[in-house]
Structures are given as C-alpha cells and as structure tokens.
PDB file of C-alpha atoms in Angstrom:
ATOM      1  CA  MET A   1     110.815  40.963   9.671  1.00  0.00           C
ATOM      2  CA  GLY A   2     112.779  44.286   9.851  1.00  0.00           C
ATOM      3  CA  TRP A   3     114.578  45.820   6.872  1.00  0.00           C
ATOM      4  CA  LEU A   4     118.110  44.674   5.900  1.00  0.00           C
ATOM      5  CA  ASP A   5     120.729  46.952   4.314  1.00  0.00           C
ATOM      6  CA  ALA A   6     121.637  45.911   0.928  1.00  0.00           C
ATOM      7  CA  ALA A   7     123.793  47.542  -1.885  1.00  0.00           C
ATOM      8  CA  SER A   8     123.337  51.254  -3.424  1.00  0.00           C
ATOM      9  CA  GLY A   9     121.121  52.160  -0.178  1.00  0.00           C
ATOM     10  CA  TYR A  10     118.528  49.785  -0.886  1.00  0.00           C
ATOM     11  CA  GLN A  11     116.916  47.838   2.001  1.00  0.00           C
ATOM     12  CA  VAL A  12     115.212  44.388   1.698  1.00  0.00           C
ATOM     13  CA  ARG A  13     112.898  42.213   3.874  1.00  0.00           C
ATOM     14  CA  LEU A  14     110.875  39.157   3.639  1.00  0.00           C
ATOM     15  CA  ALA A  15     107.052  40.083   3.675  1.00  0.00           C
ATOM     16  CA  GLU A  16     104.415  38.226   4.975  1.00  0.00           C
ATOM     17  CA  ASN A  17     103.349  36.859   1.735  1.00  0.00           C
ATOM     18  CA  GLY A  18     106.880  34.964   1.378  1.00  0.00           C
ATOM     19  CA  LYS A  19     108.206  37.607  -1.163  1.00  0.00           C
ATOM     20  CA  VAL A  20     111.074  39.847  -1.003  1.00  0.00           C
ATOM     21  CA  GLN A  21     110.298  43.359  -0.655  1.00  0.00           C
ATOM     22  CA  CYS A  22     112.607  46.305  -1.419  1.00  0.00           C
ATOM     23  CA  ARG A  23     112.731  50.106  -0.797  1.00  0.00           C
ATOM     24  CA  ASN A  24     114.965  52.630  -1.845  1.00  0.00           C
ATOM     25  CA  GLY A  25     117.172  55.204   0.224  1.00  0.00           C
ATOM     26  CA  LYS A  26     114.129  57.425   0.522  1.00  0.00           C
ATOM     27  CA  GLY A  27     112.117  54.842   2.202  1.00  0.00           C
ATOM     28  CA  LYS A  28     109.667  54.402  -0.998  1.00  0.00           C
ATOM     29  CA  LEU A  29     108.406  50.760  -1.415  1.00  0.00           C
ATOM     30  CA  LEU A  30     109.180  49.472  -4.616  1.00  0.00           C
ATOM     31  CA  SER A  31     107.221  47.212  -6.869  1.00  0.00           C
ATOM     32  CA  SER A  32     109.869  44.652  -7.352  1.00  0.00           C
ATOM     33  CA  THR A  33     113.435  44.181  -6.453  1.00  0.00           C
ATOM     34  CA  PRO A  34     115.934  45.960  -8.846  1.00  0.00           C
ATOM     35  CA  ALA A  35     117.919  43.798 -11.223  1.00  0.00           C
ATOM     36  CA  SER A  36     121.038  45.606  -9.980  1.00  0.00           C
ATOM     37  CA  ILE A  37     120.796  43.935  -6.353  1.00  0.00           C
ATOM     38  CA  LYS A  38     119.210  40.729  -7.199  1.00  0.00           C
ATOM     39  CA  ASP A  39     122.601  38.889  -6.514  1.00  0.00           C
ATOM     40  CA  ASP A  40     123.048  40.862  -3.215  1.00  0.00           C
ATOM     41  CA  PRO A  41     123.833  38.459  -0.438  1.00  0.00           C
ATOM     42  CA  GLN A  42     121.015  39.948   1.735  1.00  0.00           C
ATOM     43  CA  VAL A  43     118.638  39.247  -1.177  1.00  0.00           C
ATOM     44  CA  VAL A  44     119.936  35.974  -1.978  1.00  0.00           C
ATOM     45  CA  GLN A  45     119.534  34.844   1.743  1.00  0.00           C
ATOM     46  CA  LEU A  46     116.136  36.182   1.966  1.00  0.00           C
ATOM     47  CA  ARG A  47     114.850  34.262  -1.225  1.00  0.00           C
ATOM     48  CA  GLN A  48     116.535  30.768   0.150  1.00  0.00           C
ATOM     49  CA  LEU A  49     114.765  31.611   3.481  1.00  0.00           C
ATOM     50  CA  ALA A  50     111.277  32.251   1.854  1.00  0.00           C
ATOM     51  CA  GLU A  51     111.867  29.018  -0.422  1.00  0.00           C
ATOM     52  CA  TRP A  52     112.677  27.052   3.049  1.00  0.00           C
ATOM     53  CA  LEU A  53     109.483  28.442   4.765  1.00  0.00           C
ATOM     54  CA  ALA A  54     107.422  27.221   1.778  1.00  0.00           C
ATOM     55  CA  ARG A  55     108.819  23.732   1.880  1.00  0.00           C
ATOM     56  CA  HIS A  56     108.359  23.620   5.646  1.00  0.00           C
ATOM     57  CA  LYS A  57     104.929  24.866   5.467  1.00  0.00           C
ATOM     58  CA  ALA A  58     103.974  22.148   2.683  1.00  0.00           C
ATOM     59  CA  GLU A  59     105.838  19.630   4.634  1.00  0.00           C
ATOM     60  CA  CYS A  60     103.745  20.475   8.073  1.00  0.00           C
ATOM     61  CA  LEU A  61     100.612  20.318   6.013  1.00  0.00           C
ATOM     62  CA  SER A  62     101.441  17.028   4.470  1.00  0.00           C
ATOM     63  CA  ALA A  63     102.122  15.608   7.692  1.00  0.00           C
ATOM     64  CA  VAL A  64      98.851  16.792   9.326  1.00  0.00           C
ATOM     65  CA  ASP A  65      96.944  15.828   6.282  1.00  0.00           C
ATOM     66  CA  GLY A  66      98.537  12.229   6.862  1.00  0.00           C
ATOM     67  CA  TRP A  67      97.479  11.996  10.667  1.00  0.00           C
ATOM     68  CA  MET A  68      94.050  12.904   9.449  1.00  0.00           C
ATOM     69  CA  VAL A  69      93.596  10.489   6.539  1.00  0.00           C
ATOM     70  CA  ARG A  70      95.036   7.918   8.840  1.00  0.00           C
ATOM     71  CA  SER A  71      92.959   9.183  12.014  1.00  0.00           C
ATOM     72  CA  LEU A  72      96.245   8.447  14.069  1.00  0.00           C
ATOM     73  CA  PRO A  73      96.178   9.159  17.572  1.00  0.00           C
ATOM     74  CA  VAL A  74      98.665  12.292  18.194  1.00  0.00           C
ATOM     75  CA  PRO A  75     100.634  12.706  21.410  1.00  0.00           C
ATOM     76  CA  THR A  76      99.421  16.034  23.121  1.00  0.00           C
ATOM     77  CA  ALA A  77     103.043  16.570  24.141  1.00  0.00           C
ATOM     78  CA  LEU A  78     103.969  16.566  20.431  1.00  0.00           C
ATOM     79  CA  LEU A  79     101.121  19.173  19.857  1.00  0.00           C
ATOM     80  CA  THR A  80     102.326  21.265  22.336  1.00  0.00           C
ATOM     81  CA  GLU A  81     105.979  21.269  21.043  1.00  0.00           C
ATOM     82  CA  VAL A  82     105.013  22.118  17.635  1.00  0.00           C
ATOM     83  CA  TRP A  83     102.411  24.676  18.203  1.00  0.00           C
ATOM     84  CA  ALA A  84     104.806  27.442  18.829  1.00  0.00           C
ATOM     85  CA  ASP A  85     105.936  27.084  15.246  1.00  0.00           C
ATOM     86  CA  ALA A  86     103.510  29.245  12.711  1.00  0.00           C
ATOM     87  CA  ALA A  87     103.540  26.766   9.941  1.00  0.00           C
ATOM     88  CA  TRP A  88     102.510  23.784  12.264  1.00  0.00           C
ATOM     89  CA  ALA A  89      99.950  25.917  13.988  1.00  0.00           C
ATOM     90  CA  ASP A  90      98.261  27.086  10.911  1.00  0.00           C
ATOM     91  CA  ALA A  91      98.140  23.497   9.762  1.00  0.00           C
ATOM     92  CA  LEU A  92      96.587  22.191  12.934  1.00  0.00           C
ATOM     93  CA  ARG A  93      94.196  25.279  14.038  1.00  0.00           C
ATOM     94  CA  ASP A  94      90.558  24.619  13.415  1.00  0.00           C
ATOM     95  CA  LEU A  95      90.679  20.998  12.734  1.00  0.00           C
ATOM     96  CA  VAL A  96      88.279  18.608  13.966  1.00  0.00           C
ATOM     97  CA  VAL A  97      89.753  16.708  16.961  1.00  0.00           C
ATOM     98  CA  THR A  98      88.372  13.868  19.378  1.00  0.00           C
ATOM     99  CA  ALA A  99      90.119  13.615  22.755  1.00  0.00           C
ATOM    100  CA  ASP A 100      89.092  12.318  26.177  1.00  0.00           C
ATOM    101  CA  GLY A 101      90.476  14.704  29.122  1.00  0.00           C
ATOM    102  CA  GLY A 102      89.221  12.294  31.691  1.00  0.00           C
ATOM    103  CA  SER A 103      85.543  13.288  31.655  1.00  0.00           C
ATOM    104  CA  GLY A 104      84.567  11.319  28.350  1.00  0.00           C
ATOM    105  CA  PRO A 105      85.571  12.031  24.743  1.00  0.00           C
ATOM    106  CA  GLU A 106      84.757  15.432  23.036  1.00  0.00           C
ATOM    107  CA  THR A 107      84.739  16.469  19.600  1.00  0.00           C
ATOM    108  CA  GLY A 108      85.279  19.879  18.595  1.00  0.00           C
ATOM    109  CA  PHE A 109      87.401  22.345  16.557  1.00  0.00           C
ATOM    110  CA  LEU A 110      91.051  22.669  17.831  1.00  0.00           C
ATOM    111  CA  ARG A 111      91.639  26.383  18.700  1.00  0.00           C
ATOM    112  CA  ASP A 112      94.437  26.582  20.927  1.00  0.00           C
ATOM    113  CA  VAL A 113      97.317  24.061  22.273  1.00  0.00           C
ATOM    114  CA  ASP A 114      99.085  25.614  25.456  1.00  0.00           C
ATOM    115  CA  ALA A 115     101.757  23.775  28.009  1.00  0.00           C
ATOM    116  CA  GLU A 116      99.844  25.075  31.100  1.00  0.00           C
ATOM    117  CA  LYS A 117      96.297  25.165  29.970  1.00  0.00           C
ATOM    118  CA  GLY A 118      96.229  22.117  27.897  1.00  0.00           C
ATOM    119  CA  LEU A 119      94.169  22.001  24.345  1.00  0.00           C
ATOM    120  CA  GLY A 120      91.394  24.495  23.547  1.00  0.00           C
ATOM    121  CA  VAL A 121      88.579  22.827  21.919  1.00  0.00           C
ATOM    122  CA  VAL A 122      85.372  24.323  20.628  1.00  0.00           C
ATOM    123  CA  THR A 123      82.671  21.889  20.779  1.00  0.00           C
ATOM    124  CA  LEU A 124      79.176  21.645  18.754  1.00  0.00           C
ATOM    125  CA  ASP A 125      77.616  23.156  22.041  1.00  0.00           C
ATOM    126  CA  GLY A 126      79.460  26.589  21.494  1.00  0.00           C
ATOM    127  CA  ASP A 127      81.436  25.742  24.563  1.00  0.00           C
ATOM    128  CA  THR A 128      85.376  26.264  24.896  1.00  0.00           C
ATOM    129  CA  VAL A 129      86.569  22.991  26.527  1.00  0.00           C
ATOM    130  CA  ARG A 130      90.417  23.009  28.136  1.00  0.00           C
ATOM    131  CA  MET A 131      91.502  19.431  28.544  1.00  0.00           C
ATOM    132  CA  ARG A 132      94.825  17.380  29.249  1.00  0.00           C
ATOM    133  CA  PRO A 133      94.583  14.228  27.116  1.00  0.00           C
ATOM    134  CA  GLU A 134      97.365  12.122  26.498  1.00  0.00           C
ATOM    135  CA  VAL A 135      96.796  11.516  22.958  1.00  0.00           C
ATOM    136  CA  VAL A 136      94.379  13.509  20.311  1.00  0.00           C
ATOM    137  CA  SER A 137      92.880  12.182  17.321  1.00  0.00           C
ATOM    138  CA  ILE A 138      92.316  13.693  13.964  1.00  0.00           C
ATOM    139  CA  PRO A 139      89.307  11.780  12.627  1.00  0.00           C
ATOM    140  CA  HIS A 140      88.784  11.224   8.808  1.00  0.00           C
ATOM    141  CA  PRO A 141      85.609  13.070   7.794  1.00  0.00           C
ATOM    142  CA  VAL A 142      84.072   9.764   6.779  1.00  0.00           C
ATOM    143  CA  LEU A 143      84.105   8.521  10.245  1.00  0.00           C
ATOM    144  CA  LEU A 144      82.588  11.842  11.797  1.00  0.00           C
ATOM    145  CA  ASP A 145      78.972  10.946  12.980  1.00  0.00           C
ATOM    146  CA  ASP A 146      77.995  14.757  12.846  1.00  0.00           C
ATOM    147  CA  LEU A 147      79.656  16.180   9.926  1.00  0.00           C
ATOM    148  CA  GLU A 148      77.134  18.020   8.592  1.00  0.00           C
ATOM    149  CA  GLU A 149      76.514  19.803  11.885  1.00  0.00           C
ATOM    150  CA  LEU A 150      80.010  20.344  12.173  1.00  0.00           C
ATOM    151  CA  ARG A 151      80.138  21.885   8.503  1.00  0.00           C
ATOM    152  CA  GLU A 152      77.384  24.159   9.496  1.00  0.00           C
ATOM    153  CA  PHE A 153      79.040  25.038  12.800  1.00  0.00           C
ATOM    154  CA  GLY A 154      82.259  25.606  11.337  1.00  0.00           C
ATOM    155  CA  ALA A 155      80.827  27.948   9.017  1.00  0.00           C
ATOM    156  CA  GLU A 156      79.337  30.081  11.571  1.00  0.00           C
ATOM    157  CA  LEU A 157      82.816  30.187  13.565  1.00  0.00           C
ATOM    158  CA  GLY A 158      84.293  31.111  10.283  1.00  0.00           C
ATOM    159  CA  VAL A 159      87.008  28.356  10.624  1.00  0.00           C
ATOM    160  CA  GLU A 160      89.928  28.258   8.184  1.00  0.00           C
ATOM    161  CA  GLN A 161      91.198  24.428   7.687  1.00  0.00           C
ATOM    162  CA  LYS A 162      94.401  24.361   5.815  1.00  0.00           C
ATOM    163  CA  ALA A 163      94.215  20.686   5.757  1.00  0.00           C
ATOM    164  CA  GLN A 164      91.106  19.478   4.040  1.00  0.00           C
ATOM    165  CA  GLN A 165      89.055  17.642   6.219  1.00  0.00           C
ATOM    166  CA  LEU A 166      85.355  19.038   7.018  1.00  0.00           C
ATOM    167  CA  PHE A 167      84.932  19.834   3.071  1.00  0.00           C
ATOM    168  CA  ARG A 168      86.651  16.918   2.020  1.00  0.00           C
ATOM    169  CA  GLN A 169      84.800  14.733  -0.645  1.00  0.00           C
ATOM    170  CA  THR A 170      83.885  11.811   0.943  1.00  0.00           C
ATOM    171  CA  PHE A 171      82.001   8.483  -0.413  1.00  0.00           C
ATOM    172  CA  ALA A 172      80.108   6.288   1.788  1.00  0.00           C
ATOM    173  CA  ARG A 173      80.642   2.675   1.302  1.00  0.00           C
ATOM    174  CA  PRO A 174      77.406   0.506   0.469  1.00  0.00           C
ATOM    175  CA  GLU A 175      76.472  -1.718   3.081  1.00  0.00           C
ATOM    176  CA  SER A 176      76.165  -4.705   0.793  1.00  0.00           C
ATOM    177  CA  PHE A 177      77.700  -5.745  -2.674  1.00  0.00           C
ATOM    178  CA  PRO A 178      76.409  -8.220  -5.517  1.00  0.00           C
ATOM    179  CA  ALA A 179      77.941 -11.669  -4.970  1.00  0.00           C
ATOM    180  CA  ASN A 180      81.427 -12.164  -6.459  1.00  0.00           C
ATOM    181  CA  ARG A 181      81.932  -8.415  -7.115  1.00  0.00           C
ATOM    182  CA  GLY A 182      85.492  -7.555  -6.778  1.00  0.00           C
ATOM    183  CA  ALA A 183      86.139  -4.226  -8.330  1.00  0.00           C
ATOM    184  CA  VAL A 184      84.041  -0.761  -8.890  1.00  0.00           C
ATOM    185  CA  ASP A 185      83.606   0.301 -12.529  1.00  0.00           C
ATOM    186  CA  ASP A 186      82.035   3.792 -11.734  1.00  0.00           C
ATOM    187  CA  TYR A 187      84.985   5.451 -13.226  1.00  0.00           C
ATOM    188  CA  SER A 188      85.643   3.065 -16.146  1.00  0.00           C
ATOM    189  CA  GLY A 189      85.726   4.138 -20.016  1.00  0.00           C
ATOM    190  CA  GLY A 190      87.082   7.547 -19.419  1.00  0.00           C
ATOM    191  CA  LYS A 191      89.052   8.522 -22.408  1.00  0.00           C
ATOM    192  CA  PHE A 192      92.306  10.449 -22.401  1.00  0.00           C
ATOM    193  CA  GLU A 193      93.768  11.390 -25.672  1.00  0.00           C
ATOM    194  CA  GLN A 194      97.415  10.605 -24.521  1.00  0.00           C
ATOM    195  CA  LEU A 195      98.159   8.295 -21.592  1.00  0.00           C
ATOM    196  CA  ASN A 196     100.553  11.289 -20.864  1.00  0.00           C
ATOM    197  CA  HIS A 197      97.564  13.327 -19.963  1.00  0.00           C
ATOM    198  CA  ALA A 198      96.389  10.845 -17.701  1.00  0.00           C
ATOM    199  CA  LEU A 199      99.806  10.331 -15.968  1.00  0.00           C
ATOM    200  CA  GLY A 200     100.216  14.186 -15.647  1.00  0.00           C
ATOM    201  CA  ARG A 201      96.705  14.500 -14.057  1.00  0.00           C
ATOM    202  CA  CYS A 202      97.843  11.944 -11.634  1.00  0.00           C
ATOM    203  CA  ARG A 203     100.998  13.637 -10.629  1.00  0.00           C
ATOM    204  CA  THR A 204      99.156  16.939 -10.232  1.00  0.00           C
ATOM    205  CA  LEU A 205      96.895  15.220  -7.782  1.00  0.00           C
ATOM    206  CA  GLY A 206      99.582  13.499  -6.190  1.00  0.00           C
ATOM    207  CA  TYR A 207      98.985  10.088  -6.702  1.00  0.00           C
ATOM    208  CA  PRO A 208     101.767   7.642  -7.956  1.00  0.00           C
ATOM    209  CA  VAL A 209     101.519   5.535 -10.883  1.00  0.00           C
ATOM    210  CA  ARG A 210     102.523   1.523 -10.665  1.00  0.00           C
ATOM    211  CA  GLY A 211     101.899  -1.104 -13.459  1.00  0.00           C
ATOM    212  CA  GLY A 212      99.554   1.322 -15.101  1.00  0.00           C
ATOM    213  CA  GLU A 213      97.246   2.095 -11.989  1.00  0.00           C
ATOM    214  CA  ALA A 214      97.003   5.139 -10.064  1.00  0.00           C
ATOM    215  CA  VAL A 215      97.559   3.787  -6.451  1.00  0.00           C
ATOM    216  CA  TYR A 216      96.512   5.366  -2.897  1.00  0.00           C
ATOM    217  CA  SER A 217      97.643   3.536   0.062  1.00  0.00           C
ATOM    218  CA  ALA A 218      95.244   3.831   3.272  1.00  0.00           C
ATOM    219  CA  PHE A 219      96.276   2.739   6.899  1.00  0.00           C
ATOM    220  CA  GLU A 220      93.180   1.288   8.371  1.00  0.00           C
ATOM    221  CA  ASP A 221      92.666  -1.565  10.951  1.00  0.00           C
ATOM    222  CA  GLY A 222      96.327  -1.798  11.456  1.00  0.00           C
ATOM    223  CA  ARG A 223      96.910  -2.733   7.820  1.00  0.00           C
ATOM    224  CA  ILE A 224      97.659  -0.954   4.477  1.00  0.00           C
ATOM    225  CA  VAL A 225      94.967  -1.303   2.020  1.00  0.00           C
ATOM    226  CA  GLU A 226      95.860   0.154  -1.666  1.00  0.00           C
ATOM    227  CA  ALA A 227      92.989   1.514  -3.754  1.00  0.00           C
ATOM    228  CA  ARG A 228      94.181   1.057  -7.410  1.00  0.00           C
ATOM    229  CA  TYR A 229      92.729   2.517 -10.279  1.00  0.00           C
ATOM    230  CA  TRP A 230      93.461   1.576 -13.878  1.00  0.00           C
ATOM    231  CA  ILE A 231      94.808   4.278 -16.311  1.00  0.00           C
ATOM    232  CA  GLY A 232      96.615   2.404 -18.907  1.00  0.00           C
ATOM    233  CA  SER A 233     100.372   1.421 -19.508  1.00  0.00           C
ATOM    234  CA  ASP A 234     100.697   1.510 -23.280  1.00  0.00           C
ATOM    235  CA  TYR A 235     102.245   4.012 -25.373  1.00  0.00           C
ATOM    236  CA  PRO A 236     102.710   7.384 -23.547  1.00  0.00           C
ATOM    237  CA  GLU A 237     101.486   9.544 -26.550  1.00  0.00           C
ATOM    238  CA  GLY A 238      98.688   7.015 -27.346  1.00  0.00           C
ATOM    239  CA  GLU A 239      94.993   6.969 -26.350  1.00  0.00           C
ATOM    240  CA  THR A 240      93.837   5.365 -23.183  1.00  0.00           C
ATOM    241  CA  TRP A 241      90.884   4.470 -21.175  1.00  0.00           C
ATOM    242  CA  THR A 242      90.362   4.136 -17.461  1.00  0.00           C
ATOM    243  CA  GLY A 243      89.555   0.876 -16.101  1.00  0.00           C
ATOM    244  CA  ASP A 244      88.144  -0.513 -12.721  1.00  0.00           C
ATOM    245  CA  LEU A 245      88.858   0.415  -9.332  1.00  0.00           C
ATOM    246  CA  HIS A 246      89.762  -2.224  -6.932  1.00  0.00           C
ATOM    247  CA  TRP A 247      91.632  -2.816  -3.516  1.00  0.00           C
ATOM    248  CA  THR A 248      94.642  -4.880  -2.644  1.00  0.00           C
ATOM    249  CA  LEU A 249      96.979  -5.449   0.193  1.00  0.00           C
ATOM    250  CA  GLU A 250     100.580  -4.249  -0.006  1.00  0.00           C
ATOM    251  CA  ASN A 251     101.541  -7.937  -1.420  1.00  0.00           C
ATOM    252  CA  GLY A 252      98.988  -7.654  -3.986  1.00  0.00           C
ATOM    253  CA  THR A 253      96.351  -9.986  -2.266  1.00  0.00           C
ATOM    254  CA  ALA A 254      92.907  -8.794  -3.452  1.00  0.00           C
ATOM    255  CA  VAL A 255      90.839  -7.223  -0.813  1.00  0.00           C
ATOM    256  CA  PRO A 256      86.907  -7.970  -1.251  1.00  0.00           C
ATOM    257  CA  LEU A 257      84.776  -4.853  -1.608  1.00  0.00           C
ATOM    258  CA  SER A 258      82.904  -5.964   1.702  1.00  0.00           C
ATOM    259  CA  ASP A 259      86.120  -6.097   3.520  1.00  0.00           C
ATOM    260  CA  VAL A 260      87.234  -2.459   2.298  1.00  0.00           C
ATOM    261  CA  GLY A 261      87.311  -0.040   5.461  1.00  0.00           C
ATOM    262  CA  PRO A 262      85.249   3.125   5.095  1.00  0.00           C
ATOM    263  CA  VAL A 263      88.687   5.429   4.665  1.00  0.00           C
ATOM    264  CA  ALA A 264      90.114   3.059   2.206  1.00  0.00           C
ATOM    265  CA  TRP A 265      86.974   3.025   0.466  1.00  0.00           C
ATOM    266  CA  SER A 266      86.460   6.762   0.469  1.00  0.00           C
ATOM    267  CA  GLU A 267      89.915   7.505  -0.356  1.00  0.00           C
ATOM    268  CA  GLY A 268      89.838   5.324  -3.301  1.00  0.00           C
ATOM    269  CA  MET A 269      86.796   6.491  -4.365  1.00  0.00           C
ATOM    270  CA  ARG A 270      87.768  10.158  -4.219  1.00  0.00           C
ATOM    271  CA  MET A 271      91.261   9.395  -6.250  1.00  0.00           C
ATOM    272  CA  ALA A 272      89.298   7.656  -9.016  1.00  0.00           C
ATOM    273  CA  SER A 273      86.635  10.296  -9.163  1.00  0.00           C
ATOM    274  CA  ALA A 274      89.460  13.134  -9.284  1.00  0.00           C
ATOM    275  CA  ILE A 275      91.432  11.485 -12.290  1.00  0.00           C
ATOM    276  CA  HIS A 276      88.275  10.674 -14.112  1.00  0.00           C
ATOM    277  CA  ALA A 277      87.040  14.186 -14.292  1.00  0.00           C
ATOM    278  CA  GLY A 278      90.011  15.005 -16.323  1.00  0.00           C
ATOM    279  CA  ARG A 279      88.832  12.840 -19.127  1.00  0.00           C
ATOM    280  CA  VAL A 280      87.832  13.905 -22.618  1.00  0.00           C
ATOM    281  CA  VAL A 281      84.145  14.912 -22.471  1.00  0.00           C
ATOM    282  CA  GLU A 282      82.589  14.719 -26.060  1.00  0.00           C
ATOM    283  CA  GLU A 283      80.452  17.732 -26.623  1.00  0.00           C
ATOM    284  CA  ALA A 284      76.897  17.049 -27.444  1.00  0.00           C
ATOM    285  CA  VAL A 285      75.862  17.848 -31.052  1.00  0.00           C
ATOM    286  CA  VAL A 286      72.736  19.803 -31.365  1.00  0.00           C
ATOM    287  CA  ALA A 287      70.598  19.266 -34.270  1.00  0.00           C
ATOM    288  CA  PRO A 288      69.906  22.431 -36.488  1.00  0.00           C
TER     289      PRO A 288
END
C-alpha cells in the first residue's frame, strides 16, 4: 500500500504485517506513530482496515479448517472465485487435497487454482498435475493413508500449511472395545485448582462448554456426533477434576464407542488431550 498524507507533514501506510507505519516529512521511517496524529482520519481508517483484514484472515482460515475437519467436498468453482483473495489463498495453499479430473483420483498438495488451467496439485511422485474436477476434497489427516509419506514429502517441498492438517495431532480408533464400554477414561482425574481455569483453557482452545462438558461437534457419515468431555459444573472458584470422554448424537443419544467414526474419535481425543494437558501436575518429591 502506498503512502497517504496525514497531519503535520507525516505520511502513513499499512505495512504487510498489518501494522500502521509512519514517516516524517524528511522521509524517515518512525518506529511508532506519533501521538499527535493517532486520531488523524487516515490513521484511524488504516487501523480499522488492519482490524478488518485480521478478522477476514481468521474467518477464511476457520472456514477452510471446517472444510478439512468435515472432509467436505468443495466445488472447484468456489476455489477459483476465492483464490484471488490473498487471505483465502494463504489458507488453502499447500493443503493436501483429493480430486478426480477424469483420469482417476489424485492426492497431493494444492499449489495453484486458475480459472483457465484448473487446479495445480503436486503429487507424491513429485509431478505437478493440472486437473479440472467438479469438486475437491480436503481430507482430515486421520483419513489419509499416506500421511507419513505426505509429511516427509511436505517437509522436502517446504510447504507451510496455515490450517493444521499434516501435523494435526491424530488418534486412531481401536478396532475393538471391551463389552459395554461406553466412554474413554484416558484423560479422567485431571485436577484443576479452579473450575475457572478449566473453563478458561476450553475458551482458549476454542471448545464450547455445555452442562459441565467440553463439546466438539463432528460431521461424519451424514450426521453430527458430539464428543463430550467432563470438566465439572460446581463452583467456578472451586477445585475440579476431569471425567470421562464419550460421544452422543445431537439429541443426547449415546453413541457406542464401536460406532464412533475415525474423525469424531480423533477430534474428541484431541480435545480431551489438549484440555487435560492444562491440569495441575504434582511435582515429584525427591528424597534427600
């Protein structure tokens, strides 16, 4: 963005890092915007623009993350429309996608979207494939059979994914469970000095809390399955201990562990693991 004239001979602009830059009448770049022009219309407008761009970037990333977590088919026409927007392109570039351009499905890193040339995808063979599929899938990493190979190849390519996909923490669902087992207790018994601390951790991680449980809603196999992890519902200032992790439908119907899909399982375990990591860890007492 070019320089804009402000009061007292100063000029301002919005830098690539989203901060307002200022230089004086002699062209010297200042370390900060002088207090005397902080309310100048140009400065205020640039600050508002920076705030809007930050929100827009976060919204684009959140939308792409939602597509990936749900493994939703995304119309190629939509990708073509949004790719011209740098925020959308940054969120989408280098994600692993699966698409069929007419000669069979291909999986690789999305590097380009062009209205005339189609999608540019780098496969595990190192080839750049151009294709024109109707829809594109952005798979959840737990669904990628070649995840380790993709991670290694991605490191070689120097990909930088804005949305967590390749290096998202995943949990594989066991093939079988003990009879009548309806919950996971791997992350039970985590102590928080205050329920407020557990609630704060849930807010920071982006998990809503309902009825004393942290909740993650996964869309899988045409239905929404909720992972629910007990964190407590007593006094906010009182101690609390985490409980079991279980899965239900939206109406509260329990889902047997054997019926939980791989994405709902992985994301539920990821939620419980992340919240549990903030528990109070007792230091071991070393004998003198």
